[in-house]
JSON list of C-alpha atoms and ligand atoms in Angstrom, two decimals:
[
{"chain": "A", "resi": 1, "resn": "MET", "atom": "CA", "xyz": [0.00, 0.00, 0.00]},
{"chain": "A", "resi": 2, "resn": "SER", "atom": "CA", "xyz": [1.11, 3.54, -0.74]},
{"chain": "A", "resi": 3, "resn": "VAL", "atom": "CA", "xyz": [-0.12, 6.08, 1.81]},
{"chain": "A", "resi": 4, "resn": "ASN", "atom": "CA", "xyz": [-0.62, 8.94, -0.62]},
{"chain": "A", "resi": 5, "resn": "CYS", "atom": "CA", "xyz": [-2.21, 6.88, -3.38]},
{"chain": "A", "resi": 6, "resn": "LEU", "atom": "CA", "xyz": [-5.90, 7.63, -3.97]},
{"chain": "A", "resi": 7, "resn": "PHE", "atom": "CA", "xyz": [-6.81, 4.11, -5.05]},
{"chain": "A", "resi": 8, "resn": "CYS", "atom": "CA", "xyz": [-4.93, 2.54, -2.13]},
{"chain": "A", "resi": 9, "resn": "ARG", "atom": "CA", "xyz": [-6.98, 4.83, 0.10]},
{"chain": "A", "resi": 10, "resn": "ILE", "atom": "CA", "xyz": [-10.19, 3.62, -1.59]},
{"chain": "A", "resi": 11, "resn": "VAL", "atom": "CA", "xyz": [-9.03, 0.01, -1.06]},
{"chain": "A", "resi": 12, "resn": "LYS", "atom": "CA", "xyz": [-8.49, 0.81, 2.64]},
{"chain": "A", "resi": 13, "resn": "ARG", "atom": "CA", "xyz": [-11.91, 2.57, 2.84]},
{"chain": "A", "resi": 14, "resn": "GLU", "atom": "CA", "xyz": [-10.22, 5.85, 3.79]},
{"chain": "A", "resi": 15, "resn": "VAL", "atom": "CA", "xyz": [-11.85, 7.48, 0.75]},
{"chain": "A", "resi": 16, "resn": "PRO", "atom": "CA", "xyz": [-15.45, 6.57, -0.10]},
{"chain": "A", "resi": 17, "resn": "ALA", "atom": "CA", "xyz": [-16.34, 5.00, -3.44]},
{"chain": "A", "resi": 18, "resn": "SER", "atom": "CA", "xyz": [-19.35, 3.37, -5.02]},
{"chain": "A", "resi": 19, "resn": "LEU", "atom": "CA", "xyz": [-18.17, -0.24, -4.84]},
{"chain": "A", "resi": 20, "resn": "VAL", "atom": "CA", "xyz": [-19.11, -2.73, -7.54]},
{"chain": "A", "resi": 21, "resn": "TYR", "atom": "CA", "xyz": [-17.07, -5.85, -6.68]},
{"chain": "A", "resi": 22, "resn": "GLU", "atom": "CA", "xyz": [-14.47, -7.03, -4.20]},
{"chain": "A", "resi": 23, "resn": "ASP", "atom": "CA", "xyz": [-12.39, -10.12, -3.60]},
{"chain": "A", "resi": 24, "resn": "GLU", "atom": "CA", "xyz": [-9.04, -10.75, -1.94]},
{"chain": "A", "resi": 25, "resn": "GLU", "atom": "CA", "xyz": [-7.03, -9.32, -4.84]},
{"chain": "A", "resi": 26, "resn": "VAL", "atom": "CA", "xyz": [-9.35, -7.04, -6.81]},
{"chain": "A", "resi": 27, "resn": "LEU", "atom": "CA", "xyz": [-11.64, -4.07, -6.13]},
{"chain": "A", "resi": 28, "resn": "ALA", "atom": "CA", "xyz": [-14.04, -2.48, -8.63]},
{"chain": "A", "resi": 29, "resn": "PHE", "atom": "CA", "xyz": [-15.88, 0.82, -8.19]},
{"chain": "A", "resi": 30, "resn": "ASN", "atom": "CA", "xyz": [-17.74, 3.35, -10.30]},
{"chain": "A", "resi": 31, "resn": "ASP", "atom": "CA", "xyz": [-15.64, 6.14, -11.80]},
{"chain": "A", "resi": 32, "resn": "ILE", "atom": "CA", "xyz": [-16.36, 9.48, -10.10]},
{"chain": "A", "resi": 33, "resn": "SER", "atom": "CA", "xyz": [-16.53, 11.20, -13.49]},
{"chain": "A", "resi": 34, "resn": "PRO", "atom": "CA", "xyz": [-18.18, 8.65, -15.80]},
{"chain": "A", "resi": 35, "resn": "GLN", "atom": "CA", "xyz": [-17.44, 8.98, -19.51]},
{"chain": "A", "resi": 36, "resn": "ALA", "atom": "CA", "xyz": [-20.13, 6.47, -20.49]},
{"chain": "A", "resi": 37, "resn": "PRO", "atom": "CA", "xyz": [-23.30, 5.02, -18.91]},
{"chain": "A", "resi": 38, "resn": "VAL", "atom": "CA", "xyz": [-21.09, 2.20, -17.56]},
{"chain": "A", "resi": 39, "resn": "HIS", "atom": "CA", "xyz": [-17.69, 3.40, -16.35]},
{"chain": "A", "resi": 40, "resn": "VAL", "atom": "CA", "xyz": [-16.19, 1.11, -13.75]},
{"chain": "A", "resi": 41, "resn": "LEU", "atom": "CA", "xyz": [-12.58, 1.05, -12.55]},
{"chain": "A", "resi": 42, "resn": "VAL", "atom": "CA", "xyz": [-11.15, -2.38, -11.74]},
{"chain": "A", "resi": 43, "resn": "VAL", "atom": "CA", "xyz": [-7.97, -2.25, -9.67]},
{"chain": "A", "resi": 44, "resn": "PRO", "atom": "CA", "xyz": [-5.56, -4.64, -7.99]},
{"chain": "A", "resi": 45, "resn": "LYS", "atom": "CA", "xyz": [-5.64, -4.13, -4.22]},
{"chain": "A", "resi": 46, "resn": "ARG", "atom": "CA", "xyz": [-1.84, -4.20, -4.15]},
{"chain": "A", "resi": 47, "resn": "HIS", "atom": "CA", "xyz": [-0.20, -0.95, -5.17]},
{"chain": "A", "resi": 48, "resn": "MET", "atom": "CA", "xyz": [1.55, -0.86, -8.53]},
{"chain": "A", "resi": 49, "resn": "ALA", "atom": "CA", "xyz": [1.97, 2.56, -10.12]},
{"chain": "A", "resi": 50, "resn": "THR", "atom": "CA", "xyz": [1.91, 1.74, -13.83]},
{"chain": "A", "resi": 51, "resn": "LEU", "atom": "CA", "xyz": [1.79, -1.10, -16.33]},
{"chain": "A", "resi": 52, "resn": "ASN", "atom": "CA", "xyz": [5.57, -0.76, -16.51]},
{"chain": "A", "resi": 53, "resn": "ASP", "atom": "CA", "xyz": [5.76, -2.30, -13.03]},
{"chain": "A", "resi": 54, "resn": "LEU", "atom": "CA", "xyz": [4.18, -5.60, -14.09]},
{"chain": "A", "resi": 55, "resn": "THR", "atom": "CA", "xyz": [6.28, -8.76, -13.96]},
{"chain": "A", "resi": 56, "resn": "PRO", "atom": "CA", "xyz": [5.41, -12.33, -14.89]},
{"chain": "A", "resi": 57, "resn": "ALA", "atom": "CA", "xyz": [4.31, -12.77, -11.27]},
{"chain": "A", "resi": 58, "resn": "GLU", "atom": "CA", "xyz": [1.33, -10.52, -12.05]},
{"chain": "A", "resi": 59, "resn": "ASP", "atom": "CA", "xyz": [0.13, -12.41, -15.12]},
{"chain": "A", "resi": 60, "resn": "HIS", "atom": "CA", "xyz": [-2.58, -14.17, -13.14]},
{"chain": "A", "resi": 61, "resn": "LEU", "atom": "CA", "xyz": [-3.70, -10.89, -11.53]},
{"chain": "A", "resi": 62, "resn": "VAL", "atom": "CA", "xyz": [-3.95, -9.13, -14.89]},
{"chain": "A", "resi": 63, "resn": "GLY", "atom": "CA", "xyz": [-6.12, -11.98, -16.13]},
{"chain": "A", "resi": 64, "resn": "ARG", "atom": "CA", "xyz": [-8.36, -11.57, -13.11]},
{"chain": "A", "resi": 65, "resn": "LEU", "atom": "CA", "xyz": [-8.77, -7.83, -13.74]},
{"chain": "A", "resi": 66, "resn": "ILE", "atom": "CA", "xyz": [-9.86, -8.46, -17.32]},
{"chain": "A", "resi": 67, "resn": "ARG", "atom": "CA", "xyz": [-12.16, -11.37, -16.54]},
{"chain": "A", "resi": 68, "resn": "GLN", "atom": "CA", "xyz": [-13.77, -9.48, -13.65]},
{"chain": "A", "resi": 69, "resn": "ALA", "atom": "CA", "xyz": [-14.39, -6.48, -15.89]},
{"chain": "A", "resi": 70, "resn": "ALA", "atom": "CA", "xyz": [-16.02, -8.80, -18.43]},
{"chain": "A", "resi": 71, "resn": "ALA", "atom": "CA", "xyz": [-18.19, -10.24, -15.65]},
{"chain": "A", "resi": 72, "resn": "ILE", "atom": "CA", "xyz": [-19.28, -6.74, -14.63]},
{"chain": "A", "resi": 73, "resn": "ALA", "atom": "CA", "xyz": [-20.08, -5.97, -18.27]},
{"chain": "A", "resi": 74, "resn": "ALA", "atom": "CA", "xyz": [-22.31, -9.04, -18.31]},
{"chain": "A", "resi": 75, "resn": "GLU", "atom": "CA", "xyz": [-24.03, -7.97, -15.06]},
{"chain": "A", "resi": 76, "resn": "ARG", "atom": "CA", "xyz": [-24.67, -4.52, -16.54]},
{"chain": "A", "resi": 77, "resn": "GLY", "atom": "CA", "xyz": [-26.14, -6.05, -19.69]},
{"chain": "A", "resi": 78, "resn": "ILE", "atom": "CA", "xyz": [-23.60, -4.62, -22.15]},
{"chain": "A", "resi": 79, "resn": "SER", "atom": "CA", "xyz": [-21.79, -7.79, -23.20]},
{"chain": "A", "resi": 80, "resn": "ALA", "atom": "CA", "xyz": [-23.62, -8.34, -26.45]},
{"chain": "A", "resi": 81, "resn": "GLY", "atom": "CA", "xyz": [-23.73, -4.67, -27.43]},
{"chain": "A", "resi": 82, "resn": "GLY", "atom": "CA", "xyz": [-20.06, -4.26, -26.68]},
{"chain": "A", "resi": 83, "resn": "TYR", "atom": "CA", "xyz": [-17.76, -2.38, -24.36]},
{"chain": "A", "resi": 84, "resn": "ARG", "atom": "CA", "xyz": [-14.21, -1.12, -24.12]},
{"chain": "A", "resi": 85, "resn": "MET", "atom": "CA", "xyz": [-11.43, -1.82, -21.62]},
{"chain": "A", "resi": 86, "resn": "VAL", "atom": "CA", "xyz": [-8.73, 0.83, -21.27]},
{"chain": "A", "resi": 87, "resn": "LEU", "atom": "CA", "xyz": [-5.44, 0.80, -19.36]},
{"chain": "A", "resi": 88, "resn": "ASN", "atom": "CA", "xyz": [-3.61, 4.13, -19.48]},
{"chain": "A", "resi": 89, "resn": "CYS", "atom": "CA", "xyz": [0.13, 4.22, -18.83]},
{"chain": "A", "resi": 90, "resn": "ASN", "atom": "CA", "xyz": [1.98, 7.45, -18.01]},
{"chain": "A", "resi": 91, "resn": "ALA", "atom": "CA", "xyz": [1.69, 10.92, -19.44]},
{"chain": "A", "resi": 92, "resn": "ASP", "atom": "CA", "xyz": [1.12, 10.35, -23.15]},
{"chain": "A", "resi": 93, "resn": "ALA", "atom": "CA", "xyz": [-1.83, 8.08, -22.39]},
{"chain": "A", "resi": 94, "resn": "GLY", "atom": "CA", "xyz": [-3.27, 10.59, -19.91]},
{"chain": "A", "resi": 95, "resn": "GLN", "atom": "CA", "xyz": [-2.79, 8.52, -16.75]},
{"chain": "A", "resi": 96, "resn": "THR", "atom": "CA", "xyz": [-3.71, 10.67, -13.75]},
{"chain": "A", "resi": 97, "resn": "VAL", "atom": "CA", "xyz": [-3.90, 8.14, -10.91]},
{"chain": "A", "resi": 98, "resn": "PHE", "atom": "CA", "xyz": [-0.68, 6.17, -10.49]},
{"chain": "A", "resi": 99, "resn": "HIS", "atom": "CA", "xyz": [-2.16, 2.91, -9.27]},
{"chain": "A", "resi": 100, "resn": "ILE", "atom": "CA", "xyz": [-2.88, 0.45, -12.08]},
{"chain": "A", "resi": 101, "resn": "HIS", "atom": "CA", "xyz": [-6.56, 0.51, -13.02]},
{"chain": "A", "resi": 102, "resn": "LEU", "atom": "CA", "xyz": [-8.63, -0.91, -15.83]},
{"chain": "A", "resi": 103, "resn": "HIS", "atom": "CA", "xyz": [-11.45, 1.26, -17.18]},
{"chain": "A", "resi": 104, "resn": "LEU", "atom": "CA", "xyz": [-14.58, -0.64, -18.22]},
{"chain": "A", "resi": 105, "resn": "LEU", "atom": "CA", "xyz": [-16.59, 1.66, -20.50]},
{"chain": "A", "resi": 106, "resn": "GLY", "atom": "CA", "xyz": [-19.87, 0.84, -22.19]},
{"chain": "A", "resi": 107, "resn": "GLY", "atom": "CA", "xyz": [-23.52, 1.54, -22.69]},
{"chain": "A", "resi": 108, "resn": "ARG", "atom": "CA", "xyz": [-23.05, 3.79, -25.71]},
{"chain": "A", "resi": 109, "resn": "PRO", "atom": "CA", "xyz": [-21.37, 3.52, -29.12]},
{"chain": "A", "resi": 110, "resn": "MET", "atom": "CA", "xyz": [-17.70, 4.49, -29.09]},
{"chain": "A", "resi": 111, "resn": "HIS", "atom": "CA", "xyz": [-15.36, 5.73, -31.76]},
{"chain": "A", "resi": 112, "resn": "TRP", "atom": "CA", "xyz": [-11.96, 4.62, -32.95]},
{"chain": "A", "resi": 113, "resn": "PRO", "atom": "CA", "xyz": [-9.23, 5.79, -32.91]},
{"chain": "A", "resi": 114, "resn": "PRO", "atom": "CA", "xyz": [-9.49, 7.24, -29.38]},
{"chain": "A", "resi": 115, "resn": "GLY", "atom": "CA", "xyz": [-8.40, 10.82, -28.72]},
{"chain": "B", "resi": 201, "resn": "5GP", "atom": "P1", "xyz": [-6.59, 7.62, -15.61]},
{"chain": "B", "resi": 201, "resn": "5GP", "atom": "O1", "xyz": [-6.72, 8.93, -16.36]},
{"chain": "B", "resi": 201, "resn": "5GP", "atom": "O2", "xyz": [-5.48, 7.67, -14.58]},
{"chain": "B", "resi": 201, "resn": "5GP", "atom": "O3", "xyz": [-6.52, 6.42, -16.49]},
{"chain": "B", "resi": 201, "resn": "5GP", "atom": "O4", "xyz": [-7.97, 7.45, -14.84]},
{"chain": "B", "resi": 201, "resn": "5GP", "atom": "C1", "xyz": [-8.19, 7.88, -13.55]},
{"chain": "B", "resi": 201, "resn": "5GP", "atom": "C2", "xyz": [-9.67, 7.81, -13.32]},
{"chain": "B", "resi": 201, "resn": "5GP", "atom": "O5", "xyz": [-9.94, 7.93, -11.94]},
{"chain": "B", "resi": 201, "resn": "5GP", "atom": "C3", "xyz": [-10.46, 8.94, -14.02]},
{"chain": "B", "resi": 201, "resn": "5GP", "atom": "O6", "xyz": [-11.41, 8.38, -14.91]},
{"chain": "B", "resi": 201, "resn": "5GP", "atom": "C4", "xyz": [-11.11, 9.67, -12.86]},
{"chain": "B", "resi": 201, "resn": "5GP", "atom": "O7", "xyz": [-12.41, 10.15, -13.17]},
{"chain": "B", "resi": 201, "resn": "5GP", "atom": "C5", "xyz": [-11.12, 8.64, -11.76]},
{"chain": "B", "resi": 201, "resn": "5GP", "atom": "N1", "xyz": [-11.08, 9.19, -10.42]},
{"chain": "B", "resi": 201, "resn": "5GP", "atom": "C6", "xyz": [-10.29, 10.21, -9.99]},
{"chain": "B", "resi": 201, "resn": "5GP", "atom": "N2", "xyz": [-10.51, 10.44, -8.69]},
{"chain": "B", "resi": 201, "resn": "5GP", "atom": "C7", "xyz": [-11.47, 9.56, -8.29]},
{"chain": "B", "resi": 201, "resn": "5GP", "atom": "C8", "xyz": [-12.11, 9.31, -7.04]},
{"chain": "B", "resi": 201, "resn": "5GP", "atom": "O8", "xyz": [-11.86, 9.95, -6.01]},
{"chain": "B", "resi": 201, "resn": "5GP", "atom": "N3", "xyz": [-13.04, 8.33, -7.01]},
{"chain": "B", "resi": 201, "resn": "5GP", "atom": "C9", "xyz": [-13.36, 7.60, -8.12]},
{"chain": "B", "resi": 201, "resn": "5GP", "atom": "N4", "xyz": [-14.31, 6.67, -7.98]},
{"chain": "B", "resi": 201, "resn": "5GP", "atom": "N5", "xyz": [-12.77, 7.80, -9.31]},
{"chain": "B", "resi": 201, "resn": "5GP", "atom": "C10", "xyz": [-11.84, 8.76, -9.39]},
{"chain": "B", "resi": 202, "resn": "ZN", "atom": "ZN1", "xyz": [-2.03, 2.58, -4.80]}
]
């Protein structure tokens, strides 16, 4: 855990969030500034700042993040219509919170390429 990290503080319940899912390794909560009707953040409970910190030891955890996001998409009824998963890394991608998080976005048509 990193004391000044916003998402670590959400994991520790020091900052409130609208929780969607929790298990021993993963937490999911609604984004505070949703960019689509469904905008859920799925995070590992353990602090890792960026995708650049991943090692083979995290392969299983990354799989869990993606599969849990897909499960939430199914619960929200957007699986068939489609959805997007986004992982931003560092400045050029617009990362603002330096604790790895997967964005699940859906519930409206989206465009490609992204901005
Ligand atoms: P990034 O740009 O780092 O990929 O995404 C960070 C996301 O965290 C943004 O979509 C932003 O709206 C969201 N966010 C920032 N602060 C909070 C917060 O306090 N609570 C929640 N639930 N989401 C937040
Ligand atoms: Zn953190």
